[in-house]
């Protein structure tokens, strides 16, 4: 930092010293640029002293004052361009030092007898005074450096505050805004009107005193109430709170950002649907392909195969993902309430009706997606009304006088029933079946994709072990065989429940057969025994207990069959079973399998 940065202050000091001592004053920086001057030197301010800086240079090099009583004759003045013809009659100079570094020189000059007499009347006193003036200049420079550093810190803070994704306010104890970043000015419209600022801050302080995290406050900005999440932190100095920092997040923006982040992180909306078997991959491929269209989709599959997960994934992968996804289970709502839930009702339609009426799910879904789960259980008299809504793309609320409401939602229906059988039995309308059956997607049962059983089981194991705070490495070989062979009538939902139960029960590092639910063991034994010991002449004899070795043999045989169907290698069977290649070959030899 150069003395030139404080040139105005240095010049005022020069004038003050000259007025007190009644001699001329000259001040130069470390590069011998004249920073200040009085009398004859004043005209040379901000000009270099090249050729006449030798005495000052000697003072800077030595770090000591220099006294010249005869400028035209002193040997130290010999290199000067004015040597022998110097107009000065005396000179005293002193270095200006800051933090041990020489930053300039202050000099006192006499140009006549009277000034010379005053300059040398008491040299020690003059030197002491001059050194004090040098210290004053150094202090001024130090203050300037600190001020510049503070400005830099303040500018850094301003840039950081403006770049934050939160609104930030700095307030004092009287609720006055000392500083606000751009987002805060935008949220609170401070550039247009800050008259409400004290009221807003008081509301935030009050909410902070009465609420627990997360903190939320409603502020009226521009006549419109807005909800904000906020945090408030004190700024303390010497254990005393001086100021406060308040940060604000617009609740609507937080919700929207969370949605965008979730969407961005899940580029493939179907990633949550686990499985690599051909059957599930085909179902996901079809669903992913048709997600962008508006065509009606019919998901068909047994209970627990993931129909609702598919519906959510299709919605998330569609252009409608920014709109609601609503679902209604047609089998779970009483028949007398189903019509009002689907189509809504007007005010006063029936006793107990909500004042002002209520929109049905078709209306509430807007431009989003409506998932009609268990559509096969919809009562016949409502099937006709549903068909009309799907065909006309509009509906009338119950109790309406003819006013129609447009239907813009995409329909995804699902059922575990065979709708063709329901049609044949007169329980489902054929025309509605074809209206829903535009894009059918069949979801395979878990027993149809056995290669996914163990990977799914391991995923559930990791999830529940973490949730319950247990360290479980995996499944024993006997347990793996049993999981692979089980028929899984409840499909993936049943598998998840079985693994959660096992994790709760298991006390070792590996899930043992004994930790599985007893009813699963009974079911598996019954199925295996039924297959191994068929009925004879219509009579059922006493069925022997199936051993774990028999279950293991059955599991290996089934894995080999699955691989054989797709012309795979035996190593693939080992992967399906979750065992090593060497163990598979040893078991094949042991059980005489080919």
mmCIF file of N, CA and C in Angstrom, residues 21-143:
data_model
loop_
_atom_site.group_PDB
_atom_site.id
_atom_site.type_symbol
_atom_site.label_atom_id
_atom_site.label_comp_id
_atom_site.label_asym_id
_atom_site.label_seq_id
_atom_site.Cartn_x
_atom_site.Cartn_y
_atom_site.Cartn_z
ATOM 1 N N UNK A 21 5.789 24.687 12.931
ATOM 2 C CA UNK A 21 7.243 24.904 12.992
ATOM 3 C C UNK A 21 7.705 26.097 12.162
ATOM 4 N N UNK A 22 6.866 26.582 11.282
ATOM 5 C CA UNK A 22 7.200 27.686 10.375
ATOM 6 C C UNK A 22 8.451 27.388 9.550
ATOM 7 N N UNK A 23 8.518 26.153 9.044
ATOM 8 C CA UNK A 23 9.508 25.734 8.065
ATOM 9 C C UNK A 23 8.742 25.007 6.969
ATOM 10 N N UNK A 24 9.407 24.664 5.876
ATOM 11 C CA UNK A 24 8.732 23.960 4.781
ATOM 12 C C UNK A 24 8.773 22.443 5.054
ATOM 13 N N UNK A 25 7.761 21.782 4.538
ATOM 14 C CA UNK A 25 7.619 20.334 4.773
ATOM 15 C C UNK A 25 7.497 19.624 3.435
ATOM 16 N N UNK A 26 8.157 18.464 3.353
ATOM 17 C CA UNK A 26 8.108 17.649 2.141
ATOM 18 C C UNK A 26 7.980 16.186 2.568
ATOM 19 N N UNK A 27 7.061 15.465 1.928
ATOM 20 C CA UNK A 27 6.846 14.051 2.264
ATOM 21 C C UNK A 27 6.859 13.239 0.970
ATOM 22 N N UNK A 28 7.650 12.171 0.945
ATOM 23 C CA UNK A 28 7.771 11.309 -0.241
ATOM 24 C C UNK A 28 7.490 9.861 0.157
ATOM 25 N N UNK A 29 7.087 9.071 -0.821
ATOM 26 C CA UNK A 29 6.853 7.643 -0.532
ATOM 27 C C UNK A 29 8.143 6.871 -0.745
ATOM 28 N N UNK A 30 8.069 5.535 -0.632
ATOM 29 C CA UNK A 30 9.284 4.723 -0.715
ATOM 30 C C UNK A 30 9.888 4.713 -2.106
ATOM 31 N N UNK A 31 9.106 5.145 -3.104
ATOM 32 C CA UNK A 31 9.625 5.217 -4.476
ATOM 33 C C UNK A 31 10.037 6.644 -4.827
ATOM 34 N N UNK A 32 10.085 7.504 -3.788
ATOM 35 C CA UNK A 32 10.526 8.886 -3.918
ATOM 36 C C UNK A 32 9.627 9.690 -4.860
ATOM 37 N N UNK A 33 8.330 9.395 -4.756
ATOM 38 C CA UNK A 33 7.330 10.236 -5.393
ATOM 39 C C UNK A 33 6.882 11.246 -4.337
ATOM 40 N N UNK A 34 6.949 12.554 -4.651
ATOM 41 C CA UNK A 34 6.589 13.576 -3.688
ATOM 42 C C UNK A 34 5.078 13.521 -3.453
ATOM 43 N N UNK A 35 4.659 13.148 -2.235
ATOM 44 C CA UNK A 35 3.253 12.973 -1.891
ATOM 45 C C UNK A 35 2.639 14.268 -1.389
ATOM 46 N N UNK A 36 3.454 15.062 -0.652
ATOM 47 C CA UNK A 36 2.951 16.324 -0.108
ATOM 48 C C UNK A 36 4.093 17.325 -0.034
ATOM 49 N N UNK A 37 3.749 18.607 -0.015
ATOM 50 C CA UNK A 37 4.774 19.635 0.078
ATOM 51 C C UNK A 37 4.157 20.975 0.405
ATOM 52 N N UNK A 38 4.984 21.833 0.964
ATOM 53 C CA UNK A 38 4.537 23.194 1.260
ATOM 54 C C UNK A 38 5.556 24.157 0.678
ATOM 55 N N UNK A 39 5.137 25.409 0.507
ATOM 56 C CA UNK A 39 6.063 26.419 -0.011
ATOM 57 C C UNK A 39 6.570 26.043 -1.388
ATOM 58 N N UNK A 40 7.905 26.072 -1.545
ATOM 59 C CA UNK A 40 8.516 25.789 -2.834
ATOM 60 C C UNK A 40 8.290 24.355 -3.300
ATOM 61 N N UNK A 41 8.071 23.440 -2.360
ATOM 62 C CA UNK A 41 7.905 22.023 -2.732
ATOM 63 C C UNK A 41 6.486 21.700 -3.197
ATOM 64 N N UNK A 42 5.548 22.604 -2.914
ATOM 65 C CA UNK A 42 4.148 22.276 -3.186
ATOM 66 C C UNK A 42 3.877 22.083 -4.676
ATOM 67 N N UNK A 43 4.612 22.809 -5.488
ATOM 68 C CA UNK A 43 4.385 22.704 -6.934
ATOM 69 C C UNK A 43 4.858 21.367 -7.503
ATOM 70 N N UNK A 44 5.701 20.669 -6.758
ATOM 71 C CA UNK A 44 6.210 19.390 -7.259
ATOM 72 C C UNK A 44 5.483 18.178 -6.716
ATOM 73 N N UNK A 45 4.312 18.392 -6.061
ATOM 74 C CA UNK A 45 3.555 17.271 -5.489
ATOM 75 C C UNK A 45 3.103 16.315 -6.594
ATOM 76 N N UNK A 46 3.241 15.034 -6.294
ATOM 77 C CA UNK A 46 2.892 13.915 -7.195
ATOM 78 C C UNK A 46 3.838 13.856 -8.399
ATOM 79 N N UNK A 47 5.041 14.382 -8.183
ATOM 80 C CA UNK A 47 6.089 14.244 -9.188
ATOM 81 C C UNK A 47 7.268 13.525 -8.561
ATOM 82 N N UNK A 48 8.066 12.878 -9.387
ATOM 83 C CA UNK A 48 9.207 12.131 -8.874
ATOM 84 C C UNK A 48 10.308 13.080 -8.416
ATOM 85 N N UNK A 49 11.087 12.602 -7.444
ATOM 86 C CA UNK A 49 12.208 13.391 -6.915
ATOM 87 C C UNK A 49 13.538 12.904 -7.473
ATOM 88 N N UNK A 50 13.513 12.261 -8.601
ATOM 89 C CA UNK A 50 14.735 11.711 -9.207
ATOM 90 C C UNK A 50 15.804 12.798 -9.347
ATOM 91 N N UNK A 51 17.011 12.489 -8.860
ATOM 92 C CA UNK A 51 18.139 13.423 -8.939
ATOM 93 C C UNK A 51 18.289 14.280 -7.720
ATOM 94 N N UNK A 52 17.261 14.336 -6.862
ATOM 95 C CA UNK A 52 17.339 15.149 -5.649
ATOM 96 C C UNK A 52 16.821 14.390 -4.437
ATOM 97 N N UNK A 53 16.942 13.074 -4.522
ATOM 98 C CA UNK A 53 16.389 12.216 -3.460
ATOM 99 C C UNK A 53 17.466 11.542 -2.624
ATOM 100 N N UNK A 54 18.719 11.982 -2.709
ATOM 101 C CA UNK A 54 19.824 11.254 -2.100
ATOM 102 C C UNK A 54 19.758 11.255 -0.576
ATOM 103 N N UNK A 55 19.403 12.379 0.039
ATOM 104 C CA UNK A 55 19.319 12.428 1.497
ATOM 105 C C UNK A 55 18.181 11.540 1.987
ATOM 106 N N UNK A 56 17.024 11.625 1.293
ATOM 107 C CA UNK A 56 15.879 10.777 1.669
ATOM 108 C C UNK A 56 16.219 9.289 1.513
ATOM 109 N N UNK A 57 16.949 8.973 0.444
ATOM 110 C CA UNK A 57 17.316 7.576 0.201
ATOM 111 C C UNK A 57 18.216 7.063 1.332
ATOM 112 N N UNK A 58 19.153 7.947 1.803
ATOM 113 C CA UNK A 58 20.043 7.564 2.907
ATOM 114 C C UNK A 58 19.234 7.294 4.168
ATOM 115 N N UNK A 59 18.201 8.088 4.414
ATOM 116 C CA UNK A 59 17.368 7.890 5.603
ATOM 117 C C UNK A 59 16.579 6.586 5.503
ATOM 118 N N UNK A 60 16.049 6.280 4.296
ATOM 119 C CA UNK A 60 15.286 5.037 4.106
ATOM 120 C C UNK A 60 16.181 3.812 4.256
ATOM 121 N N UNK A 61 17.387 3.875 3.683
ATOM 122 C CA UNK A 61 18.290 2.729 3.746
ATOM 123 C C UNK A 61 18.725 2.448 5.175
ATOM 124 N N UNK A 62 19.043 3.510 5.928
ATOM 125 C CA UNK A 62 19.529 3.329 7.294
ATOM 126 C C UNK A 62 18.386 3.158 8.284
ATOM 127 N N UNK A 63 17.216 3.669 7.923
ATOM 128 C CA UNK A 63 16.090 3.619 8.847
ATOM 129 C C UNK A 63 16.226 4.611 9.973
ATOM 130 N N UNK A 64 17.083 5.587 9.811
ATOM 131 C CA UNK A 64 17.368 6.573 10.855
ATOM 132 C C UNK A 64 17.159 7.989 10.317
ATOM 133 N N UNK A 65 16.922 8.969 11.220
ATOM 134 C CA UNK A 65 16.812 10.357 10.784
ATOM 135 C C UNK A 65 18.156 10.849 10.218
ATOM 136 N N UNK A 66 18.106 11.844 9.361
ATOM 137 C CA UNK A 66 19.304 12.465 8.786
ATOM 138 C C UNK A 66 19.189 13.977 8.982
ATOM 139 N N UNK A 67 20.259 14.561 9.485
ATOM 140 C CA UNK A 67 20.287 16.011 9.713
ATOM 141 C C UNK A 67 21.371 16.608 8.812
ATOM 142 N N UNK A 68 20.992 17.558 7.971
ATOM 143 C CA UNK A 68 21.931 18.233 7.065
ATOM 144 C C UNK A 68 21.949 19.718 7.456
ATOM 145 N N UNK A 69 23.062 20.163 8.047
ATOM 146 C CA UNK A 69 23.134 21.573 8.494
ATOM 147 C C UNK A 69 23.609 22.494 7.370
ATOM 148 N N UNK A 70 24.370 21.975 6.411
ATOM 149 C CA UNK A 70 24.859 22.795 5.292
ATOM 150 C C UNK A 70 24.628 22.015 4.000
ATOM 151 N N UNK A 71 23.462 22.130 3.411
ATOM 152 C CA UNK A 71 23.096 21.340 2.232
ATOM 153 C C UNK A 71 24.045 21.511 1.049
ATOM 154 N N UNK A 72 24.591 22.713 0.854
ATOM 155 C CA UNK A 72 25.446 22.930 -0.316
ATOM 156 C C UNK A 72 26.844 22.418 -0.131
ATOM 157 N N UNK A 73 27.212 21.989 1.090
ATOM 158 C CA UNK A 73 28.582 21.605 1.358
ATOM 159 C C UNK A 73 28.701 20.182 1.917
ATOM 160 N N UNK A 74 27.634 19.642 2.492
ATOM 161 C CA UNK A 74 27.671 18.318 3.122
ATOM 162 C C UNK A 74 27.985 17.243 2.074
ATOM 163 N N UNK A 75 28.907 16.338 2.449
ATOM 164 C CA UNK A 75 29.330 15.294 1.507
ATOM 165 C C UNK A 75 28.168 14.400 1.093
ATOM 166 N N UNK A 76 27.170 14.229 1.966
ATOM 167 C CA UNK A 76 26.033 13.362 1.643
ATOM 168 C C UNK A 76 25.164 13.953 0.544
ATOM 169 N N UNK A 77 25.366 15.270 0.283
ATOM 170 C CA UNK A 77 24.584 15.919 -0.768
ATOM 171 C C UNK A 77 25.318 15.948 -2.105
ATOM 172 N N UNK A 78 26.547 15.426 -2.124
ATOM 173 C CA UNK A 78 27.362 15.528 -3.331
ATOM 174 C C UNK A 78 26.687 14.932 -4.569
ATOM 175 N N UNK A 79 25.992 13.758 -4.478
ATOM 176 C CA UNK A 79 25.372 13.204 -5.701
ATOM 177 C C UNK A 79 24.199 14.032 -6.203
ATOM 178 N N UNK A 80 23.708 14.973 -5.390
ATOM 179 C CA UNK A 80 22.504 15.721 -5.768
ATOM 180 C C UNK A 80 22.793 16.673 -6.918
ATOM 181 N N UNK A 81 21.824 16.837 -7.775
ATOM 182 C CA UNK A 81 21.961 17.706 -8.935
ATOM 183 C C UNK A 81 22.088 19.178 -8.532
ATOM 184 N N UNK A 82 21.682 19.496 -7.278
ATOM 185 C CA UNK A 82 21.750 20.890 -6.812
ATOM 186 C C UNK A 82 22.971 21.141 -5.917
ATOM 187 N N UNK A 83 23.891 20.201 -5.877
ATOM 188 C CA UNK A 83 25.047 20.344 -5.006
ATOM 189 C C UNK A 83 25.863 21.576 -5.427
ATOM 190 N N UNK A 84 26.168 22.415 -4.434
ATOM 191 C CA UNK A 84 26.926 23.641 -4.688
ATOM 192 C C UNK A 84 26.059 24.825 -4.994
ATOM 193 N N UNK A 85 24.849 24.582 -5.470
ATOM 194 C CA UNK A 85 23.940 25.692 -5.796
ATOM 195 C C UNK A 85 22.601 25.484 -5.110
ATOM 196 N N UNK A 86 22.586 24.763 -4.025
ATOM 197 C CA UNK A 86 21.339 24.401 -3.337
ATOM 198 C C UNK A 86 20.736 25.625 -2.676
ATOM 199 N N UNK A 87 19.407 25.771 -2.833
ATOM 200 C CA UNK A 87 18.688 26.900 -2.237
ATOM 201 C C UNK A 87 18.359 26.664 -0.780
ATOM 202 N N UNK A 88 18.499 25.435 -0.321
ATOM 203 C CA UNK A 88 18.157 25.114 1.054
ATOM 204 C C UNK A 88 19.271 25.595 1.979
ATOM 205 N N UNK A 89 18.846 25.954 3.207
ATOM 206 C CA UNK A 89 19.816 26.345 4.213
ATOM 207 C C UNK A 89 19.904 25.314 5.326
ATOM 208 N N UNK A 90 19.051 24.299 5.310
ATOM 209 C CA UNK A 90 19.078 23.218 6.300
ATOM 210 C C UNK A 90 17.988 22.191 6.006
ATOM 211 N N UNK A 91 18.230 20.962 6.505
ATOM 212 C CA UNK A 91 17.248 19.904 6.232
ATOM 213 C C UNK A 91 17.350 18.833 7.317
ATOM 214 N N UNK A 92 16.182 18.383 7.776
ATOM 215 C CA UNK A 92 16.098 17.245 8.693
ATOM 216 C C UNK A 92 15.020 16.308 8.144
ATOM 217 N N UNK A 93 15.349 15.055 7.999
ATOM 218 C CA UNK A 93 14.352 14.095 7.490
ATOM 219 C C UNK A 93 14.306 12.859 8.376
ATOM 220 N N UNK A 94 13.163 12.172 8.313
ATOM 221 C CA UNK A 94 12.934 10.996 9.179
ATOM 222 C C UNK A 94 12.126 9.966 8.394
ATOM 223 N N UNK A 95 12.501 8.674 8.480
ATOM 224 C CA UNK A 95 11.734 7.648 7.748
ATOM 225 C C UNK A 95 10.350 7.420 8.369
ATOM 226 N N UNK A 96 9.391 7.069 7.507
ATOM 227 C CA UNK A 96 8.039 6.702 7.953
ATOM 228 C C UNK A 96 7.948 5.174 7.868
ATOM 229 N N UNK A 97 7.721 4.544 9.030
ATOM 230 C CA UNK A 97 7.755 3.083 9.081
ATOM 231 C C UNK A 97 6.388 2.519 9.492
ATOM 232 N N UNK A 98 6.011 1.408 8.836
ATOM 233 C CA UNK A 98 4.753 0.724 9.150
ATOM 234 C C UNK A 98 5.019 -0.772 9.217
ATOM 235 N N UNK A 99 4.770 -1.341 10.398
ATOM 236 C CA UNK A 99 4.990 -2.777 10.613
ATOM 237 C C UNK A 99 6.400 -3.199 10.221
ATOM 238 N N UNK A 100 7.395 -2.347 10.602
ATOM 239 C CA UNK A 100 8.796 -2.664 10.356
ATOM 240 C C UNK A 100 9.262 -2.386 8.944
ATOM 241 N N UNK A 101 8.382 -1.886 8.086
ATOM 242 C CA UNK A 101 8.756 -1.588 6.713
ATOM 243 C C UNK A 101 8.776 -0.083 6.494
ATOM 244 N N UNK A 102 9.818 0.400 5.753
ATOM 245 C CA UNK A 102 9.900 1.817 5.418
ATOM 246 C C UNK A 102 8.949 2.119 4.267
ATOM 247 N N UNK A 103 7.998 3.033 4.498
ATOM 248 C CA UNK A 103 7.007 3.333 3.467
ATOM 249 C C UNK A 103 7.152 4.755 2.932
ATOM 250 N N UNK A 104 8.059 5.569 3.529
ATOM 251 C CA UNK A 104 8.246 6.922 3.027
ATOM 252 C C UNK A 104 9.164 7.723 3.924
ATOM 253 N N UNK A 105 9.284 9.002 3.603
ATOM 254 C CA UNK A 105 10.164 9.910 4.338
ATOM 255 C C UNK A 105 9.447 11.239 4.527
ATOM 256 N N UNK A 106 9.569 11.831 5.715
ATOM 257 C CA UNK A 106 9.081 13.174 5.951
ATOM 258 C C UNK A 106 10.279 14.082 6.212
ATOM 259 N N UNK A 107 10.337 15.209 5.510
ATOM 260 C CA UNK A 107 11.489 16.118 5.637
ATOM 261 C C UNK A 107 11.061 17.527 5.991
ATOM 262 N N UNK A 108 11.908 18.201 6.826
ATOM 263 C CA UNK A 108 11.719 19.606 7.174
ATOM 264 C C UNK A 108 12.819 20.395 6.466
ATOM 265 N N UNK A 109 12.433 21.469 5.760
ATOM 266 C CA UNK A 109 13.382 22.223 4.931
ATOM 267 C C UNK A 109 13.399 23.690 5.350
ATOM 268 N N UNK A 110 14.630 24.251 5.378
ATOM 269 C CA UNK A 110 14.798 25.695 5.630
ATOM 270 C C UNK A 110 15.365 26.328 4.375
ATOM 271 N N UNK A 111 14.784 27.519 4.011
ATOM 272 C CA UNK A 111 15.245 28.191 2.795
ATOM 273 C C UNK A 111 15.788 29.605 3.063
ATOM 274 N N UNK A 112 15.826 29.989 4.362
ATOM 275 C CA UNK A 112 16.422 31.286 4.698
ATOM 276 C C UNK A 112 16.977 31.183 6.113
ATOM 277 N N UNK A 113 17.593 32.297 6.596
ATOM 278 C CA UNK A 113 18.239 32.282 7.896
ATOM 279 C C UNK A 113 17.264 32.065 9.032
ATOM 280 N N UNK A 114 16.100 32.692 8.961
ATOM 281 C CA UNK A 114 15.133 32.563 10.048
ATOM 282 C C UNK A 114 14.619 31.115 10.153
ATOM 283 N N UNK A 115 14.299 30.502 9.008
ATOM 284 C CA UNK A 115 13.832 29.120 9.032
ATOM 285 C C UNK A 115 14.938 28.185 9.532
ATOM 286 N N UNK A 116 16.215 28.524 9.137
ATOM 287 C CA UNK A 116 17.325 27.679 9.576
ATOM 288 C C UNK A 116 17.504 27.760 11.083
ATOM 289 N N UNK A 117 17.328 28.975 11.608
ATOM 290 C CA UNK A 117 17.483 29.142 13.047
ATOM 291 C C UNK A 117 16.409 28.371 13.808
ATOM 292 N N UNK A 118 15.168 28.431 13.310
ATOM 293 C CA UNK A 118 14.078 27.696 13.976
ATOM 294 C C UNK A 118 14.282 26.181 13.859
ATOM 295 N N UNK A 119 14.827 25.727 12.707
ATOM 296 C CA UNK A 119 15.003 24.302 12.463
ATOM 297 C C UNK A 119 16.058 23.698 13.377
ATOM 298 N N UNK A 120 17.135 24.454 13.634
ATOM 299 C CA UNK A 120 18.229 23.881 14.410
ATOM 300 C C UNK A 120 18.321 24.427 15.831
ATOM 301 N N UNK A 121 17.324 25.187 16.287
ATOM 302 C CA UNK A 121 17.358 25.758 17.636
ATOM 303 C C UNK A 121 17.377 24.652 18.683
ATOM 304 N N UNK A 122 16.614 23.596 18.456
ATOM 305 C CA UNK A 122 16.584 22.445 19.381
ATOM 306 C C UNK A 122 16.362 21.197 18.536
ATOM 307 N N UNK A 123 17.451 20.636 18.015
ATOM 308 C CA UNK A 123 17.367 19.527 17.056
ATOM 309 C C UNK A 123 16.689 18.312 17.678
ATOM 310 N N UNK A 124 17.026 18.031 18.935
ATOM 311 C CA UNK A 124 16.434 16.847 19.560
ATOM 312 C C UNK A 124 14.907 16.955 19.640
ATOM 313 N N UNK A 125 14.436 18.149 20.019
ATOM 314 C CA UNK A 125 12.982 18.337 20.107
ATOM 315 C C UNK A 125 12.342 18.246 18.725
ATOM 316 N N UNK A 126 13.008 18.813 17.728
ATOM 317 C CA UNK A 126 12.474 18.764 16.356
ATOM 318 C C UNK A 126 12.413 17.323 15.871
ATOM 319 N N UNK A 127 13.485 16.557 16.164
ATOM 320 C CA UNK A 127 13.505 15.155 15.737
ATOM 321 C C UNK A 127 12.391 14.353 16.411
ATOM 322 N N UNK A 128 12.174 14.602 17.712
ATOM 323 C CA UNK A 128 11.113 13.894 18.428
ATOM 324 C C UNK A 128 9.748 14.217 17.822
ATOM 325 N N UNK A 129 9.541 15.500 17.522
ATOM 326 C CA UNK A 129 8.282 15.913 16.915
ATOM 327 C C UNK A 129 8.110 15.287 15.529
ATOM 328 N N UNK A 130 9.211 15.291 14.765
ATOM 329 C CA UNK A 130 9.157 14.756 13.404
ATOM 330 C C UNK A 130 8.833 13.267 13.412
ATOM 331 N N UNK A 131 9.421 12.546 14.374
ATOM 332 C CA UNK A 131 9.143 11.119 14.474
ATOM 333 C C UNK A 131 7.680 10.867 14.833
ATOM 334 N N UNK A 132 7.106 11.749 15.691
ATOM 335 C CA UNK A 132 5.685 11.619 16.028
ATOM 336 C C UNK A 132 4.815 11.838 14.785
ATOM 337 N N UNK A 133 5.215 12.787 13.943
ATOM 338 C CA UNK A 133 4.458 13.042 12.724
ATOM 339 C C UNK A 133 4.577 11.859 11.750
ATOM 340 N N UNK A 134 5.767 11.242 11.743
ATOM 341 C CA UNK A 134 5.953 10.056 10.901
ATOM 342 C C UNK A 134 5.052 8.927 11.386
ATOM 343 N N UNK A 135 4.968 8.784 12.721
ATOM 344 C CA UNK A 135 4.078 7.747 13.278
ATOM 345 C C UNK A 135 2.615 8.050 12.967
ATOM 346 N N UNK A 136 2.256 9.347 12.983
ATOM 347 C CA UNK A 136 0.876 9.732 12.676
ATOM 348 C C UNK A 136 0.530 9.366 11.231
ATOM 349 N N UNK A 137 1.468 9.656 10.340
ATOM 350 C CA UNK A 137 1.238 9.308 8.921
ATOM 351 C C UNK A 137 1.120 7.795 8.757
ATOM 352 N N UNK A 138 2.014 7.045 9.462
ATOM 353 C CA UNK A 138 1.949 5.582 9.382
ATOM 354 C C UNK A 138 0.611 5.068 9.918
ATOM 355 N N UNK A 139 0.109 5.703 10.990
ATOM 356 C CA UNK A 139 -1.184 5.305 11.560
ATOM 357 C C UNK A 139 -2.315 5.570 10.572
ATOM 358 N N UNK A 140 -2.240 6.718 9.904
ATOM 359 C CA UNK A 140 -3.242 7.040 8.898
ATOM 360 C C UNK A 140 -3.231 5.999 7.775
ATOM 361 N N UNK A 141 -2.010 5.605 7.373
ATOM 362 C CA UNK A 141 -1.906 4.605 6.314
ATOM 363 C C UNK A 141 -2.460 3.261 6.791
ATOM 364 N N UNK A 142 -2.177 2.906 8.065
ATOM 365 C CA UNK A 142 -2.679 1.656 8.632
ATOM 366 C C UNK A 142 -4.210 1.662 8.663
ATOM 367 N N UNK A 143 -4.768 2.771 9.088
ATOM 368 C CA UNK A 143 -6.230 2.877 9.132
ATOM 369 C C UNK A 143 -6.829 2.734 7.730
#
